[in-house]
Tab-separated table of C-alpha atoms and ligand atoms in Angstrom:
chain	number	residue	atom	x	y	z
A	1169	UNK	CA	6.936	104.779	128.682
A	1170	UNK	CA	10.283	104.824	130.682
A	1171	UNK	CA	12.804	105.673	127.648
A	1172	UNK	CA	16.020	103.802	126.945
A	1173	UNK	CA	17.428	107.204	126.225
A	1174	UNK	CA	16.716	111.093	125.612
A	1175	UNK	CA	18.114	114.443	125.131
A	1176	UNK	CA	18.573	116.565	127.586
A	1177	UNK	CA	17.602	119.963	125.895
A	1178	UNK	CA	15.421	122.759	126.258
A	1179	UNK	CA	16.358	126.583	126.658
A	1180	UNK	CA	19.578	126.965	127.078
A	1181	UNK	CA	19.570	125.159	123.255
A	1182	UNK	CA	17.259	127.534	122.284
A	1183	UNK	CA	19.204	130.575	123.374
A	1184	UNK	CA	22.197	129.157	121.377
A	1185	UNK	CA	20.159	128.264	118.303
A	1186	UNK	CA	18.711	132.139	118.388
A	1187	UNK	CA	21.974	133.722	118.353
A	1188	UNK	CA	22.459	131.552	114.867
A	1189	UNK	CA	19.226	132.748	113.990
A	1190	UNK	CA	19.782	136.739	114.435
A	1191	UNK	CA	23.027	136.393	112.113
A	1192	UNK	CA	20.980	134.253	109.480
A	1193	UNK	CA	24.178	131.994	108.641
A	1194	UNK	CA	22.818	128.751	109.373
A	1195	UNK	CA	25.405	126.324	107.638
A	1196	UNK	CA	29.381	126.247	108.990
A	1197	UNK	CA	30.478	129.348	110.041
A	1198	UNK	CA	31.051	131.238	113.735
A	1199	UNK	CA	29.232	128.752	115.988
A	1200	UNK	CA	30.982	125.592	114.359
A	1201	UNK	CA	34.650	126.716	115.333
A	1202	UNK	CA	33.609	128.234	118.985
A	1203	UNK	CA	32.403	124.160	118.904
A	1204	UNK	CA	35.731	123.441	117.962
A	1205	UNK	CA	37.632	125.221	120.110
A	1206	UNK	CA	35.426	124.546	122.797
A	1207	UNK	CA	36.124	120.684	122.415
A	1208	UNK	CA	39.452	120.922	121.353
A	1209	UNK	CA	39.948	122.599	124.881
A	1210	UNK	CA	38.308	120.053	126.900
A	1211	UNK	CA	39.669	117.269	125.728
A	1212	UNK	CA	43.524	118.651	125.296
A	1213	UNK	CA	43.461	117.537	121.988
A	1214	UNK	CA	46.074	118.874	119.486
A	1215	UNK	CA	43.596	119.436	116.791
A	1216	UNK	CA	39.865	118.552	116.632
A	1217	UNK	CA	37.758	119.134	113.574
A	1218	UNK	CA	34.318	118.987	113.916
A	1219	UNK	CA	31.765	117.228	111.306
A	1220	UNK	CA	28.058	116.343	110.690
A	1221	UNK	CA	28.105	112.652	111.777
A	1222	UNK	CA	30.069	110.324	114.346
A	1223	UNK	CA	30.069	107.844	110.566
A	1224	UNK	CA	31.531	111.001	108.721
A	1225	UNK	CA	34.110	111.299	111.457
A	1226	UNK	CA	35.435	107.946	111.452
A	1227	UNK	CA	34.703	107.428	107.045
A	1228	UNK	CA	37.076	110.637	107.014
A	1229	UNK	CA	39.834	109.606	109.311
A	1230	UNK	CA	39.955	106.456	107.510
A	1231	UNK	CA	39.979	108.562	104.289
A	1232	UNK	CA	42.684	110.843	105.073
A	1233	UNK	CA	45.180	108.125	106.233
A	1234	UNK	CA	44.835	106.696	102.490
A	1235	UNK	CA	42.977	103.277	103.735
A	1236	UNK	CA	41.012	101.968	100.411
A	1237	UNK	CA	40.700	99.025	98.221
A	1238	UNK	CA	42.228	96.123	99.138
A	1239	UNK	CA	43.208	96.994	102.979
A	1240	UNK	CA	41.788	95.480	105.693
A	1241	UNK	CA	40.991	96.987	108.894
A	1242	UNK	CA	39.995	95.071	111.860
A	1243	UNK	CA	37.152	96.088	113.965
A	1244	UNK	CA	34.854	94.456	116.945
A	1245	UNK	CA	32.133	92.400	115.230
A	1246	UNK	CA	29.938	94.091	118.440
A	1247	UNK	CA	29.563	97.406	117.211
A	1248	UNK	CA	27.109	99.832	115.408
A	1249	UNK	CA	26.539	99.180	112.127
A	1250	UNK	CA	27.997	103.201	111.614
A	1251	UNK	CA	32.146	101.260	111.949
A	1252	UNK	CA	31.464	98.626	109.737
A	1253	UNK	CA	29.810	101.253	106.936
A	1254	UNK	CA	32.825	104.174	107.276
A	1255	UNK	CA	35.387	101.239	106.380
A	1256	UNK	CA	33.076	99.494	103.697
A	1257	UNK	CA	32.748	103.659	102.570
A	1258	UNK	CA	36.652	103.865	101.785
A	1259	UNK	CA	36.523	100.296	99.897
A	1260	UNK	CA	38.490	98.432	102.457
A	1261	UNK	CA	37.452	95.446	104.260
A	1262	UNK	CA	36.004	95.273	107.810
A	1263	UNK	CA	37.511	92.150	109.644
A	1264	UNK	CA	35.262	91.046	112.853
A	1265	UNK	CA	36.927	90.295	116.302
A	1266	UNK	CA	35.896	89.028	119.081
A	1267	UNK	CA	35.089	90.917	122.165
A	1268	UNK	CA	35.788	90.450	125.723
A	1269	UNK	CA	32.759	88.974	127.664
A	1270	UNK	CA	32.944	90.644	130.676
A	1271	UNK	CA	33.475	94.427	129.838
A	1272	UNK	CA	32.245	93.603	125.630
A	1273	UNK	CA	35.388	95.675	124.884
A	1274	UNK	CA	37.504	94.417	121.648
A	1275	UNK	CA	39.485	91.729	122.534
A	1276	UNK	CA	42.614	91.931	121.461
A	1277	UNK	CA	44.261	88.691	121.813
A	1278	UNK	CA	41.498	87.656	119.384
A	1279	UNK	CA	42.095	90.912	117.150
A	1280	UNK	CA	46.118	90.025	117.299
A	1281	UNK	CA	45.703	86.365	115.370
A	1282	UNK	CA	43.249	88.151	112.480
A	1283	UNK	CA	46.349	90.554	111.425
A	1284	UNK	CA	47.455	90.209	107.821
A	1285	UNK	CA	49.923	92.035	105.414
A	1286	UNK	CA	46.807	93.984	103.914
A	1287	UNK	CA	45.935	94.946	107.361
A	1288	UNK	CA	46.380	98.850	107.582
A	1289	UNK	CA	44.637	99.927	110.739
A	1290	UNK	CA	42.548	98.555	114.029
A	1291	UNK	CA	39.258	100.306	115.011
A	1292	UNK	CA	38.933	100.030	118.852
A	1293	UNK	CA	35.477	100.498	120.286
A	1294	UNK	CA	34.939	102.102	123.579
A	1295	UNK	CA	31.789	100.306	124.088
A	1296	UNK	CA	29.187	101.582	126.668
A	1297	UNK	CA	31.947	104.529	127.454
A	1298	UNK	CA	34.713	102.186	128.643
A	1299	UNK	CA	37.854	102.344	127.276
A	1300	UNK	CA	39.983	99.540	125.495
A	1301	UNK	CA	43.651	98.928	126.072
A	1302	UNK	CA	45.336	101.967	124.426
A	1303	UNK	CA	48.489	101.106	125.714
A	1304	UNK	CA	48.415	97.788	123.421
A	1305	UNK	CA	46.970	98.946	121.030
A	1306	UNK	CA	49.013	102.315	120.316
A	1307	UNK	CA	52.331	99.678	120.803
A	1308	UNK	CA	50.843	98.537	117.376
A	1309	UNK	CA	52.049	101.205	115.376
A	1310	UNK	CA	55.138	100.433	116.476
A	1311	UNK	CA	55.069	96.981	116.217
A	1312	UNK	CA	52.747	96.238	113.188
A	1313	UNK	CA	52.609	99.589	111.332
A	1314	UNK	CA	49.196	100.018	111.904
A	1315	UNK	CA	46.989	102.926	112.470
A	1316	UNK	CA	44.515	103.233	115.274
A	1317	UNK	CA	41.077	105.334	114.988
A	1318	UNK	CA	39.082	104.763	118.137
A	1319	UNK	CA	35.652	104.663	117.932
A	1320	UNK	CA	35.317	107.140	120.641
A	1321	UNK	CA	30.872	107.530	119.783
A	1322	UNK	CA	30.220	106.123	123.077
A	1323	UNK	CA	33.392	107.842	125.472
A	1324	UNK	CA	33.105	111.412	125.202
A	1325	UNK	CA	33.840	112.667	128.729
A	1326	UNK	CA	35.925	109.169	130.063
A	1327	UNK	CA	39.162	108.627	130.917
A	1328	UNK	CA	42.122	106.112	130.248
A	1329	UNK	CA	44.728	105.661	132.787
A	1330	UNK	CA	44.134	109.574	134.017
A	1331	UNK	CA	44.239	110.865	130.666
A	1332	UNK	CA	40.940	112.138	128.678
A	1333	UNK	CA	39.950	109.757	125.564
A	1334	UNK	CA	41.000	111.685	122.618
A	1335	UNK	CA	43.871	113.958	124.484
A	1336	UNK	CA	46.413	111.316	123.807
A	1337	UNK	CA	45.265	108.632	120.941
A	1338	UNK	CA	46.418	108.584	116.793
A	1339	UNK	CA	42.931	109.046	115.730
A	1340	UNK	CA	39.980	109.421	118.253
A	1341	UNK	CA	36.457	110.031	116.448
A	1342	UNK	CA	33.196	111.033	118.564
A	1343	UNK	CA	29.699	110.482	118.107
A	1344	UNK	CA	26.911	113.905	119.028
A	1345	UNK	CA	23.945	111.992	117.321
A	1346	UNK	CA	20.617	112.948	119.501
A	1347	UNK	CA	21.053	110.183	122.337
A	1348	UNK	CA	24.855	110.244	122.634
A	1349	UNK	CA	25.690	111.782	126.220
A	1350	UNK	CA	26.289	115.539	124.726
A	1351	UNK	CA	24.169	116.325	121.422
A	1352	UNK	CA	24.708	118.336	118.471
A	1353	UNK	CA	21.218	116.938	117.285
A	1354	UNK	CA	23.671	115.580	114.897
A	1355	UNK	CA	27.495	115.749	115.008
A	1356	UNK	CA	30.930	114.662	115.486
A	1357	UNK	CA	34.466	115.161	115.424
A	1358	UNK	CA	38.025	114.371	115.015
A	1359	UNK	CA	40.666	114.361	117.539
A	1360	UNK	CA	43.958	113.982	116.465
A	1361	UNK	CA	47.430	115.227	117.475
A	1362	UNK	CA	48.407	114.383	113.875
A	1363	UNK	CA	48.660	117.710	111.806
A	1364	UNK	CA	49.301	116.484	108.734
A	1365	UNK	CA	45.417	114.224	108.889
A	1366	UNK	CA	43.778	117.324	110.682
A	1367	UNK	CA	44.843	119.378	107.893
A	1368	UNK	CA	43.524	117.034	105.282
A	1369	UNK	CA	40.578	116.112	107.235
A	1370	UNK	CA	39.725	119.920	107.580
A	1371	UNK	CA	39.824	120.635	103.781
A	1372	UNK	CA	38.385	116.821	102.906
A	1373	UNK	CA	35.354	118.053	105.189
A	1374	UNK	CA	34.707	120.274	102.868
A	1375	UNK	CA	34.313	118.731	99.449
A	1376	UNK	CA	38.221	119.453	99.190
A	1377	UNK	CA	38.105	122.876	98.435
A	1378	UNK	CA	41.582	124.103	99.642
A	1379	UNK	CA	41.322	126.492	103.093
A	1380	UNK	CA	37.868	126.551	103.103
A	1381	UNK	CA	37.238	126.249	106.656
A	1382	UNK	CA	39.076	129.586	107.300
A	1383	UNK	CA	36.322	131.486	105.600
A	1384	UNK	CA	33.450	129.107	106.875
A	1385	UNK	CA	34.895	130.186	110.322
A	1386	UNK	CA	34.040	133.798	109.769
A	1387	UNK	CA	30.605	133.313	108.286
A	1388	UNK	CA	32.119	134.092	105.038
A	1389	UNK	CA	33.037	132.075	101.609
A	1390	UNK	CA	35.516	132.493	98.445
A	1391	UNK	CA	34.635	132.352	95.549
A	1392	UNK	CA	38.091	131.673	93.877
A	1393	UNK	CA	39.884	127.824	94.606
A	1394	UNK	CA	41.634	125.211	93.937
A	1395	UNK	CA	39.859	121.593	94.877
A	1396	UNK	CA	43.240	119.444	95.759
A	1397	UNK	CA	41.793	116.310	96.762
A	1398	UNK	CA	39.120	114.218	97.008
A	1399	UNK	CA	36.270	115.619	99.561
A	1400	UNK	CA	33.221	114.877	101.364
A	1401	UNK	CA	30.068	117.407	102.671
A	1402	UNK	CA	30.938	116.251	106.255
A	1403	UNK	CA	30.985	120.238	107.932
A	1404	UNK	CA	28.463	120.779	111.191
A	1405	UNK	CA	26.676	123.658	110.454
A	1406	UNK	CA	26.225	126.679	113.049
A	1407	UNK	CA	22.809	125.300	114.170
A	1408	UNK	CA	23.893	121.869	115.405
A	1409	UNK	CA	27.586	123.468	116.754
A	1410	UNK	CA	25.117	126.015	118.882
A	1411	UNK	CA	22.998	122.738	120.110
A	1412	UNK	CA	26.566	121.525	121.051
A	1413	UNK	CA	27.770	124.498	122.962
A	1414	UNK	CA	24.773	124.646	125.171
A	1415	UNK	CA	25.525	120.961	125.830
A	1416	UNK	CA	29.089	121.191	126.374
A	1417	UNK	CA	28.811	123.364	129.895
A	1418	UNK	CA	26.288	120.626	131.171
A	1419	UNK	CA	28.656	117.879	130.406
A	1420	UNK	CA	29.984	117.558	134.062
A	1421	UNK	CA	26.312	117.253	135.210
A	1422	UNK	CA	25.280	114.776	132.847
A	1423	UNK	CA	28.170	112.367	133.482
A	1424	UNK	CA	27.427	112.948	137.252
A	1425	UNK	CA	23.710	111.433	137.040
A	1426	UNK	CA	24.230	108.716	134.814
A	1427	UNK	CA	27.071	107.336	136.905
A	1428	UNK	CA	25.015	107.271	139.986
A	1429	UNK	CA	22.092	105.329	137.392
A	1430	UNK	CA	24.458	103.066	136.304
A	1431	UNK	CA	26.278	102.358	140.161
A	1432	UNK	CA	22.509	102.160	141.437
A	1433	UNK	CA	21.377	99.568	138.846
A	1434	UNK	CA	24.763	97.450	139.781
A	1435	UNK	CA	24.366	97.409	142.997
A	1436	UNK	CA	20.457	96.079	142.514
A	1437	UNK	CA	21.309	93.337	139.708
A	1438	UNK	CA	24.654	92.171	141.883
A	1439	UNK	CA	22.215	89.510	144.203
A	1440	UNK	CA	19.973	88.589	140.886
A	1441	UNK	CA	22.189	85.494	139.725
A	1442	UNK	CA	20.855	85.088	136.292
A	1443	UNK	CA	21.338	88.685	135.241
A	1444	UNK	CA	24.915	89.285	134.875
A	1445	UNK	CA	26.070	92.902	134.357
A	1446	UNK	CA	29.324	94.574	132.349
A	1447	UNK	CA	32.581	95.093	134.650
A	1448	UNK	CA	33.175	98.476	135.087
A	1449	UNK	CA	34.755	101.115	136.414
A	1450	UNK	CA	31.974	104.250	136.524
A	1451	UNK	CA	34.644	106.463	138.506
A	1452	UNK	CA	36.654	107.417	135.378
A	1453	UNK	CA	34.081	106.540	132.740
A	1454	UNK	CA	31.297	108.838	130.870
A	1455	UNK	CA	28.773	106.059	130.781
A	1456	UNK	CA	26.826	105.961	127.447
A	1457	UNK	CA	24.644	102.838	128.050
A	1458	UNK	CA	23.667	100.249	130.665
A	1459	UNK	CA	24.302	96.769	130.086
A	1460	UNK	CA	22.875	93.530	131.084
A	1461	UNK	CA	23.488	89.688	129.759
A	1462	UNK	CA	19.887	87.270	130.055
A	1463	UNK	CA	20.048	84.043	129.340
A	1464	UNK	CA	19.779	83.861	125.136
A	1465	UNK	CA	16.322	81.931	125.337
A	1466	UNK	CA	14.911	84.406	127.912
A	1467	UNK	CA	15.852	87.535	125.982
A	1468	UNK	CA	12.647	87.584	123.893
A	1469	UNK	CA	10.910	87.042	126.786
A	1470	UNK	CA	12.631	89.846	128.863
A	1471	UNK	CA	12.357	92.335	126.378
A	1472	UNK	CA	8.388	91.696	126.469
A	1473	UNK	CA	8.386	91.693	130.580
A	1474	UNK	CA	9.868	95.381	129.843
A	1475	UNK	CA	7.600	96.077	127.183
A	1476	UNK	CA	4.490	95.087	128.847
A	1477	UNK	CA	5.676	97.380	132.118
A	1478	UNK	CA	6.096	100.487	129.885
A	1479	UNK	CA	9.587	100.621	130.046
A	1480	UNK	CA	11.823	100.494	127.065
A	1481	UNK	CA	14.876	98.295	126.002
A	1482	UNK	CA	17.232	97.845	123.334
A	1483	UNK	CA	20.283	95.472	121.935
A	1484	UNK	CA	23.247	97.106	121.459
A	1485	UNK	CA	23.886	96.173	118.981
A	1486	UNK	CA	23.263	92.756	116.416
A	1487	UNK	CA	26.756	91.562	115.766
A	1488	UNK	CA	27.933	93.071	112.778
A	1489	UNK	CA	28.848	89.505	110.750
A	1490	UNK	CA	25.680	88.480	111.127
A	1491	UNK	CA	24.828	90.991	108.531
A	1492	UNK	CA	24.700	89.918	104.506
A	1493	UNK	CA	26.999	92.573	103.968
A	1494	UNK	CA	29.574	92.128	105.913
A	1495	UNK	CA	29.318	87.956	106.762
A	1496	UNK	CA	33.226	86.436	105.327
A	1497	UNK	CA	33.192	83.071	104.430
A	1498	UNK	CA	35.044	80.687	107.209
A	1499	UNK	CA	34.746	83.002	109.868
A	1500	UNK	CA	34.277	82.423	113.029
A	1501	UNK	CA	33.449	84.528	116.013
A	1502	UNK	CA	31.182	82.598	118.485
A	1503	UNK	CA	31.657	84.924	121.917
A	1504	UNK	CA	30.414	87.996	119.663
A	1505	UNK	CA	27.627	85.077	118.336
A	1506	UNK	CA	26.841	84.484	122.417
A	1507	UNK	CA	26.934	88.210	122.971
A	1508	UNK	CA	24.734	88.944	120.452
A	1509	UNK	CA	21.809	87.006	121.349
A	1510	UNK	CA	22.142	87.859	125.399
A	1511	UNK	CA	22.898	91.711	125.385
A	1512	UNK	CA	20.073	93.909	126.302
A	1513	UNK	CA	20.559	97.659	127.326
A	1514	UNK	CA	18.352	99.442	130.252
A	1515	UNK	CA	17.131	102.865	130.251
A	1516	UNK	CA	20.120	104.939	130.775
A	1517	UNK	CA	19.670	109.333	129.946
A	1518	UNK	CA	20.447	111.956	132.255
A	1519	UNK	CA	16.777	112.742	132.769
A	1520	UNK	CA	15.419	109.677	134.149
A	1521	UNK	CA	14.024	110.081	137.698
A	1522	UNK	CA	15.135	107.960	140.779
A	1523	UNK	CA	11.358	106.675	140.529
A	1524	UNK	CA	11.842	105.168	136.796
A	1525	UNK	CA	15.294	103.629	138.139
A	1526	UNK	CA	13.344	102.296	141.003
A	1527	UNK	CA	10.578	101.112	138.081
A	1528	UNK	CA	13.563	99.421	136.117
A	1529	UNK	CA	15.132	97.784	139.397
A	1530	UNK	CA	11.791	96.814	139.963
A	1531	UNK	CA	11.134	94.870	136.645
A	1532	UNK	CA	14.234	93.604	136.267
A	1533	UNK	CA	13.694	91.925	139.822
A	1534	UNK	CA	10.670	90.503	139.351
A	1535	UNK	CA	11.193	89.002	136.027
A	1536	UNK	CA	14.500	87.267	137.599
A	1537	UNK	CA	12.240	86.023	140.207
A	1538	UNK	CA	9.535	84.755	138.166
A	1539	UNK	CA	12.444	82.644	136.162
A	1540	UNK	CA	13.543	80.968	139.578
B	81	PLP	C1	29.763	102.658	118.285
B	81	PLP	C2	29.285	103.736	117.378
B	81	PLP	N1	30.059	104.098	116.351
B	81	PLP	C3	29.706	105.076	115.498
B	81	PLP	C4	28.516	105.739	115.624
B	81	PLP	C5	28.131	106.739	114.598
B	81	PLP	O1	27.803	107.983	115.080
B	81	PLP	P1	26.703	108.872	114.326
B	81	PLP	O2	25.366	108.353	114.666
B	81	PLP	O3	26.947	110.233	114.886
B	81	PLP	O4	26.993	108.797	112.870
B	81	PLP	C6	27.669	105.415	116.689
B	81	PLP	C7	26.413	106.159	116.891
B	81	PLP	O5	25.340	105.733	116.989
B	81	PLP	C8	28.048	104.374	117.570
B	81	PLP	O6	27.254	104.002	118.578
């Protein structure tokens, strides 16, 4: 089977995991702030605070800015289930936008008209690894008084008008889950230049026990405290930081390959007139997944084709108001509806040989072919 995605690990994890091992501290400690550092120095980030999940990222920056009950916060109906959750989490409401059709980025003319007094904050996706208008959308504090925490899961590694996604945002939260395009096995973080919400975020990631990091840091813990605030067990322990490390020098490489997947796989779909692909630019982008649009009634179908030719392929994602949970009355949203039932992603992962490309290229074709 041709994988949609997979981690690229194997020794040089191993070598970071056994130095974890030798010391016996396995939870958050030494490993988790070299992580921190590490990342905080690649991106250019003022602060970056590192945490189990991508969700727990974005549920604590949400958190920590005092969203809750009774705020709404609006968010791209096409979008993991994980931003929907980390508002529902704080009690606020997720409001669905549209998104764009060509590039499936939020769409913020959409976004604009669903504004509302109670609305506190906008969560911009950078879908597939592309980024979304920061300039607009950071003019919105400004203009609106709201807060903006990117859901950076998909972006680690891109760029926005020459500057890195998370060097230059309000709140920028990333995703190391074990298919994202560096791994943790599980992780995230929290970029912010915002010192007062890294500080809170840092003590909130640790059930609120004042300064605890700066022990955790050191592979040590106190035993005397005060517990401020509210807090969440949201720390990366030294295991998945040392999976992270070992990933973090291969970034470079890993962006490298699935660019030239990605520009390969355009430039095979561009004659194939019923398969339309997602606008963008690979030159400045870390590329998380590959995109196509079929025809809603021939998705089924497609997906089968695939199947049936050992290669694997996924929707990214259902459209998150089509969910009981999160469906408002009176809504509607019917690009993300459209989107929803024509999206399917290709095998994209830094591993996959020029001869499964060829494979998907292949499949792809033919099906197209056997449709005309
Ligand atoms: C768009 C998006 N947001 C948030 C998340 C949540 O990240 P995690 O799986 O690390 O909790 C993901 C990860 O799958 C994602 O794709």
């Amino acid at each position: 089977m041709i994988k949609l995605a997979k981690a690229a690990i194997g020794p040089d994890e191993m070598a970071q995991i056994q130095r974890v091992f030798d010391v016996g501290w396995l939870g958050m400690g030494v490993q988790t702030l070299e992580f921190e550092t590490a990342v905080k120095e690649y991106l250019g980030a003022g602060h970056v605070i590192a945490v189990n999940t991508g969700t727990s990222a974005l549920h604590l920056s949400l958190a920590c800015l005092g969203i809750g009950p009774g705020d709404e916060v609006i968010v791209p109906s096409l979008t993991y289930v994980a931003s929907f959750q980390a508002i529902a989490m704080t009690g606020a409401t997720p409001v669905s936008c549209e998104s764009d059709p060509e590039t499936l980025l939020i769409d913020l003319d959409d976004a604009e008209k669903r504004l509302s007094p109670r609305t506190k904050a906008v969560m911009p996706v950078h879908y597939a690894g592309q980024p979304c208008d920061m300039r607009r959308l950071l003019s919105w504090r400004e203009k609106y008084g709201l807060r903006v925490v990117e859901d950076a899961a998909h972006a680690f590694g891109s760029f926005y008008g020459g500057a890195k996604v998370g060097s230059f945002g309000d709140v920028t939260c990333f995703s190391f889950d074990s298919i994202k395009i560096i791994t943790c096995g599980e992780g995230g973080v929290i970029a912010t230049n915002d010192a007062e919400l890294a500080d809170a975020a840092r003590n909130a990631r640790l059930l609120g026990v004042d300064r605890e990091s700066e022990f955790r840091y050191k592979n040590e813990r106190k035993w005397f405290y005060d517990v401020p605030c509210q807090g969440y067990r949201y720390h990366l322990s030294n295991i998945n930081a040392a999976i992270g490390l070992a990933q973090l020098a291969k970034l470079g490489e890993f962006i490298e390959r699935r660019r030239e997947i990605c520009l390969h796989y355009d430039r095979a779909f561009q004659p194939l007139e019923r398969i339309r692909t997602i606008k963008v630019d690979y030159s400045t982008i870390s590329p998380f997944a590959y995109i196509i649009r079929v025809e809603s009634d021939l998705r089924d179908e497609f997906m089968n084709w695939m199947k049936a030719r050992q290669i694997e392929t996924g929707i990214h994602y259902l459209p998150n108001h089509w969910h009981s949970m999160f469906r408002r009355e009176g809504e509607s949203l019917p690009v993300a509806d459209r989107l929803g039932r024509e999206i399917v992603t290709l095998p994209l992962h830094s591993r996959l040989t020029n001869d499964e490309v060829d494979a998907v290229i292949e499949a792809v074709t033919n099906f197209h072919n056997e449709i005309d």
